[in-house]
Amino acid sequence: MRIKACRKAHFNAAHRLYRKEWSDEKNAEIFGKCSNPKYHGHNYELVVGVIGEIDPETGFLIDLKILKNYIKTEVEEYMDHKNLNEEVPEFKEMNPTVENIAVVIWRRLRDKIPLKYDIEVTLYETPRNFVTYTGE
Ligand code: NI
């Protein structure tokens, strides 16, 4: 029986979306308010789904305490209250869009969570804008 268990988390972070070879005007045109040269913050809401088989001995899919700890070390301690462009190495050369942040979170968790599980990362940048990445 395959089932998905989810854990929610939250972090705040600042970012700026831009391409350095573009003018401020072109960046503002493409990225809108998210291109503010002085940065701005978002309240990110994260849902991590872990998919796999229920262990018949325990009745668990995964010990959610383990998932909670990986989210804490790999996402919260790594990104919360950070300037993503300047303080998170993955975004030195890559725009910290909600899409790219979701992919980075997925990769960081993939390195930790046993491969017998599939992982799904849903990340909300605003209450109405969110993406889901499943590793494809
Ligand atoms: Ni933004």
PDB file of C-alpha atoms and ligand atoms in Angstrom:
ATOM      1  CA  MET A   1       0.000   0.000   0.000  1.00  0.00           C
ATOM      2  CA  ARG A   2       1.546   3.248  -1.123  1.00  0.00           C
ATOM      3  CA  ILE A   3       0.696   6.281   0.927  1.00  0.00           C
ATOM      4  CA  LYS A   4       1.901   9.857   1.257  1.00  0.00           C
ATOM      5  CA  ALA A   5       2.720  11.484   4.588  1.00  0.00           C
ATOM      6  CA  CYS A   6       3.184  15.248   4.687  1.00  0.00           C
ATOM      7  CA  ARG A   7       4.788  17.705   7.038  1.00  0.00           C
ATOM      8  CA  LYS A   8       4.323  21.446   6.901  1.00  0.00           C
ATOM      9  CA  ALA A   9       6.957  24.017   7.719  1.00  0.00           C
ATOM     10  CA  HIS A  10       7.469  27.714   7.397  1.00  0.00           C
ATOM     11  CA  PHE A  11      10.326  30.107   6.824  1.00  0.00           C
ATOM     12  CA  ASN A  12      10.838  33.769   6.040  1.00  0.00           C
ATOM     13  CA  ALA A  13      13.478  34.882   3.602  1.00  0.00           C
ATOM     14  CA  ALA A  14      14.517  37.845   1.491  1.00  0.00           C
ATOM     15  CA  HIS A  15      15.313  37.723  -2.177  1.00  0.00           C
ATOM     16  CA  ARG A  16      15.728  39.676  -5.356  1.00  0.00           C
ATOM     17  CA  LEU A  17      14.977  38.295  -8.814  1.00  0.00           C
ATOM     18  CA  TYR A  18      17.184  39.772 -11.497  1.00  0.00           C
ATOM     19  CA  ARG A  19      19.732  39.126 -14.179  1.00  0.00           C
ATOM     20  CA  LYS A  20      22.840  41.185 -13.679  1.00  0.00           C
ATOM     21  CA  GLU A  21      23.346  41.691 -17.417  1.00  0.00           C
ATOM     22  CA  TRP A  22      19.911  43.327 -17.694  1.00  0.00           C
ATOM     23  CA  SER A  23      19.105  46.965 -16.874  1.00  0.00           C
ATOM     24  CA  ASP A  24      17.056  47.805 -13.770  1.00  0.00           C
ATOM     25  CA  GLU A  25      14.202  48.696 -16.137  1.00  0.00           C
ATOM     26  CA  LYS A  26      14.234  45.349 -17.913  1.00  0.00           C
ATOM     27  CA  ASN A  27      14.509  43.496 -14.592  1.00  0.00           C
ATOM     28  CA  ALA A  28      11.533  45.475 -13.264  1.00  0.00           C
ATOM     29  CA  GLU A  29       9.584  44.679 -16.418  1.00  0.00           C
ATOM     30  CA  ILE A  30      10.228  40.924 -16.215  1.00  0.00           C
ATOM     31  CA  PHE A  31      10.332  40.321 -12.461  1.00  0.00           C
ATOM     32  CA  GLY A  32       8.083  43.130 -11.172  1.00  0.00           C
ATOM     33  CA  LYS A  33       8.222  43.886  -7.449  1.00  0.00           C
ATOM     34  CA  CYS A  34      10.401  40.839  -6.888  1.00  0.00           C
ATOM     35  CA  SER A  35      13.217  42.703  -8.630  1.00  0.00           C
ATOM     36  CA  ASN A  36      13.448  45.495  -6.035  1.00  0.00           C
ATOM     37  CA  PRO A  37      17.218  46.190  -5.830  1.00  0.00           C
ATOM     38  CA  LYS A  38      16.892  46.623  -2.047  1.00  0.00           C
ATOM     39  CA  TYR A  39      15.421  43.111  -1.630  1.00  0.00           C
ATOM     40  CA  HIS A  40      12.117  42.176   0.031  1.00  0.00           C
ATOM     41  CA  GLY A  41      10.788  39.235   1.992  1.00  0.00           C
ATOM     42  CA  HIS A  42       8.275  36.452   1.625  1.00  0.00           C
ATOM     43  CA  ASN A  43       6.646  34.150   4.163  1.00  0.00           C
ATOM     44  CA  TYR A  44       7.239  30.790   2.564  1.00  0.00           C
ATOM     45  CA  GLU A  45       4.996  27.875   3.453  1.00  0.00           C
ATOM     46  CA  LEU A  46       6.413  24.450   2.748  1.00  0.00           C
ATOM     47  CA  VAL A  47       4.701  21.078   2.493  1.00  0.00           C
ATOM     48  CA  VAL A  48       7.006  18.077   2.153  1.00  0.00           C
ATOM     49  CA  GLY A  49       5.359  14.848   1.064  1.00  0.00           C
ATOM     50  CA  VAL A  50       7.048  11.482   1.502  1.00  0.00           C
ATOM     51  CA  ILE A  51       5.577   8.611  -0.499  1.00  0.00           C
ATOM     52  CA  GLY A  52       6.163   4.910   0.011  1.00  0.00           C
ATOM     53  CA  GLU A  53       4.935   1.702   1.560  1.00  0.00           C
ATOM     54  CA  ILE A  54       3.482   1.376   5.053  1.00  0.00           C
ATOM     55  CA  ASP A  55       5.785  -0.703   7.270  1.00  0.00           C
ATOM     56  CA  PRO A  56       3.599  -3.623   8.386  1.00  0.00           C
ATOM     57  CA  GLU A  57       5.450  -3.896  11.719  1.00  0.00           C
ATOM     58  CA  THR A  58       4.996  -0.307  12.853  1.00  0.00           C
ATOM     59  CA  GLY A  59       2.127   0.870  10.695  1.00  0.00           C
ATOM     60  CA  PHE A  60       4.284   3.901   9.831  1.00  0.00           C
ATOM     61  CA  LEU A  61       5.359   5.134   6.433  1.00  0.00           C
ATOM     62  CA  ILE A  62       8.218   7.141   7.941  1.00  0.00           C
ATOM     63  CA  ASP A  63       8.889   8.362  11.449  1.00  0.00           C
ATOM     64  CA  LEU A  64       7.685  11.954  11.086  1.00  0.00           C
ATOM     65  CA  LYS A  65      10.192  13.066  13.717  1.00  0.00           C
ATOM     66  CA  ILE A  66      12.955  12.168  11.255  1.00  0.00           C
ATOM     67  CA  LEU A  67      11.268  14.167   8.501  1.00  0.00           C
ATOM     68  CA  LYS A  68      10.778  17.062  10.908  1.00  0.00           C
ATOM     69  CA  ASN A  69      14.492  17.048  11.764  1.00  0.00           C
ATOM     70  CA  TYR A  70      15.594  16.997   8.128  1.00  0.00           C
ATOM     71  CA  ILE A  71      13.291  19.901   7.326  1.00  0.00           C
ATOM     72  CA  LYS A  72      14.772  21.748  10.303  1.00  0.00           C
ATOM     73  CA  THR A  73      18.408  21.250   9.318  1.00  0.00           C
ATOM     74  CA  GLU A  74      18.116  21.338   5.510  1.00  0.00           C
ATOM     75  CA  VAL A  75      15.499  24.061   5.100  1.00  0.00           C
ATOM     76  CA  GLU A  76      14.748  26.071   8.227  1.00  0.00           C
ATOM     77  CA  GLU A  77      18.273  26.469   9.560  1.00  0.00           C
ATOM     78  CA  TYR A  78      19.568  26.869   6.007  1.00  0.00           C
ATOM     79  CA  MET A  79      17.082  29.444   4.689  1.00  0.00           C
ATOM     80  CA  ASP A  80      15.032  30.997   7.492  1.00  0.00           C
ATOM     81  CA  HIS A  81      15.700  34.728   7.955  1.00  0.00           C
ATOM     82  CA  LYS A  82      18.366  34.615   5.245  1.00  0.00           C
ATOM     83  CA  ASN A  83      18.965  36.732   2.202  1.00  0.00           C
ATOM     84  CA  LEU A  84      18.684  33.912  -0.316  1.00  0.00           C
ATOM     85  CA  ASN A  85      20.745  35.650  -3.017  1.00  0.00           C
ATOM     86  CA  GLU A  86      23.641  36.429  -0.722  1.00  0.00           C
ATOM     87  CA  GLU A  87      23.612  33.766   1.970  1.00  0.00           C
ATOM     88  CA  VAL A  88      22.452  30.555   0.312  1.00  0.00           C
ATOM     89  CA  PRO A  89      25.192  29.224  -2.013  1.00  0.00           C
ATOM     90  CA  GLU A  90      22.761  27.598  -4.480  1.00  0.00           C
ATOM     91  CA  PHE A  91      21.447  31.073  -5.364  1.00  0.00           C
ATOM     92  CA  LYS A  92      24.774  32.779  -6.005  1.00  0.00           C
ATOM     93  CA  GLU A  93      24.204  32.289  -9.734  1.00  0.00           C
ATOM     94  CA  MET A  94      20.570  31.109  -9.867  1.00  0.00           C
ATOM     95  CA  ASN A  95      17.483  33.249  -9.357  1.00  0.00           C
ATOM     96  CA  PRO A  96      15.708  32.399  -6.084  1.00  0.00           C
ATOM     97  CA  THR A  97      12.292  32.039  -7.702  1.00  0.00           C
ATOM     98  CA  VAL A  98       9.732  29.899  -5.920  1.00  0.00           C
ATOM     99  CA  GLU A  99      10.398  27.259  -8.595  1.00  0.00           C
ATOM    100  CA  ASN A 100      14.156  27.171  -7.987  1.00  0.00           C
ATOM    101  CA  ILE A 101      13.780  27.280  -4.199  1.00  0.00           C
ATOM    102  CA  ALA A 102      11.467  24.248  -4.367  1.00  0.00           C
ATOM    103  CA  VAL A 103      14.044  22.368  -6.475  1.00  0.00           C
ATOM    104  CA  VAL A 104      16.863  23.231  -4.048  1.00  0.00           C
ATOM    105  CA  ILE A 105      14.777  22.067  -1.086  1.00  0.00           C
ATOM    106  CA  TRP A 106      13.907  18.842  -2.902  1.00  0.00           C
ATOM    107  CA  ARG A 107      17.580  18.139  -3.673  1.00  0.00           C
ATOM    108  CA  ARG A 108      18.695  18.845  -0.116  1.00  0.00           C
ATOM    109  CA  LEU A 109      16.041  16.526   1.303  1.00  0.00           C
ATOM    110  CA  ARG A 110      16.718  13.887  -1.355  1.00  0.00           C
ATOM    111  CA  ASP A 111      20.295  13.654  -0.079  1.00  0.00           C
ATOM    112  CA  LYS A 112      18.990  12.758   3.392  1.00  0.00           C
ATOM    113  CA  ILE A 113      15.779  10.787   3.015  1.00  0.00           C
ATOM    114  CA  PRO A 114      16.186   7.059   2.208  1.00  0.00           C
ATOM    115  CA  LEU A 115      15.772   6.306  -1.482  1.00  0.00           C
ATOM    116  CA  LYS A 116      12.926   3.858  -0.883  1.00  0.00           C
ATOM    117  CA  TYR A 117      10.740   6.938  -0.488  1.00  0.00           C
ATOM    118  CA  ASP A 118       9.659   9.346  -3.219  1.00  0.00           C
ATOM    119  CA  ILE A 119       9.603  13.005  -2.234  1.00  0.00           C
ATOM    120  CA  GLU A 120       7.321  15.846  -3.230  1.00  0.00           C
ATOM    121  CA  VAL A 121       7.967  19.475  -2.303  1.00  0.00           C
ATOM    122  CA  THR A 122       5.204  22.073  -2.454  1.00  0.00           C
ATOM    123  CA  LEU A 123       6.273  25.627  -1.752  1.00  0.00           C
ATOM    124  CA  TYR A 124       4.000  28.633  -1.352  1.00  0.00           C
ATOM    125  CA  GLU A 125       5.532  32.049  -1.969  1.00  0.00           C
ATOM    126  CA  THR A 126       2.204  33.740  -1.268  1.00  0.00           C
ATOM    127  CA  PRO A 127      -1.035  32.163  -0.057  1.00  0.00           C
ATOM    128  CA  ARG A 128      -2.158  31.907  -3.692  1.00  0.00           C
ATOM    129  CA  ASN A 129       1.077  31.210  -5.582  1.00  0.00           C
ATOM    130  CA  PHE A 130       2.756  27.866  -5.154  1.00  0.00           C
ATOM    131  CA  VAL A 131       4.674  25.201  -7.021  1.00  0.00           C
ATOM    132  CA  THR A 132       5.179  21.466  -6.594  1.00  0.00           C
ATOM    133  CA  TYR A 133       8.371  19.622  -7.530  1.00  0.00           C
ATOM    134  CA  THR A 134       8.596  15.844  -7.589  1.00  0.00           C
ATOM    135  CA  GLY A 135      12.122  15.395  -8.917  1.00  0.00           C
ATOM    136  CA  GLU A 136      11.294  14.914 -12.576  1.00  0.00           C
TER     137      GLU A 136
HETATM  138 NI    NI B   1       9.595  38.263  -4.308  1.00  0.00          NI
END
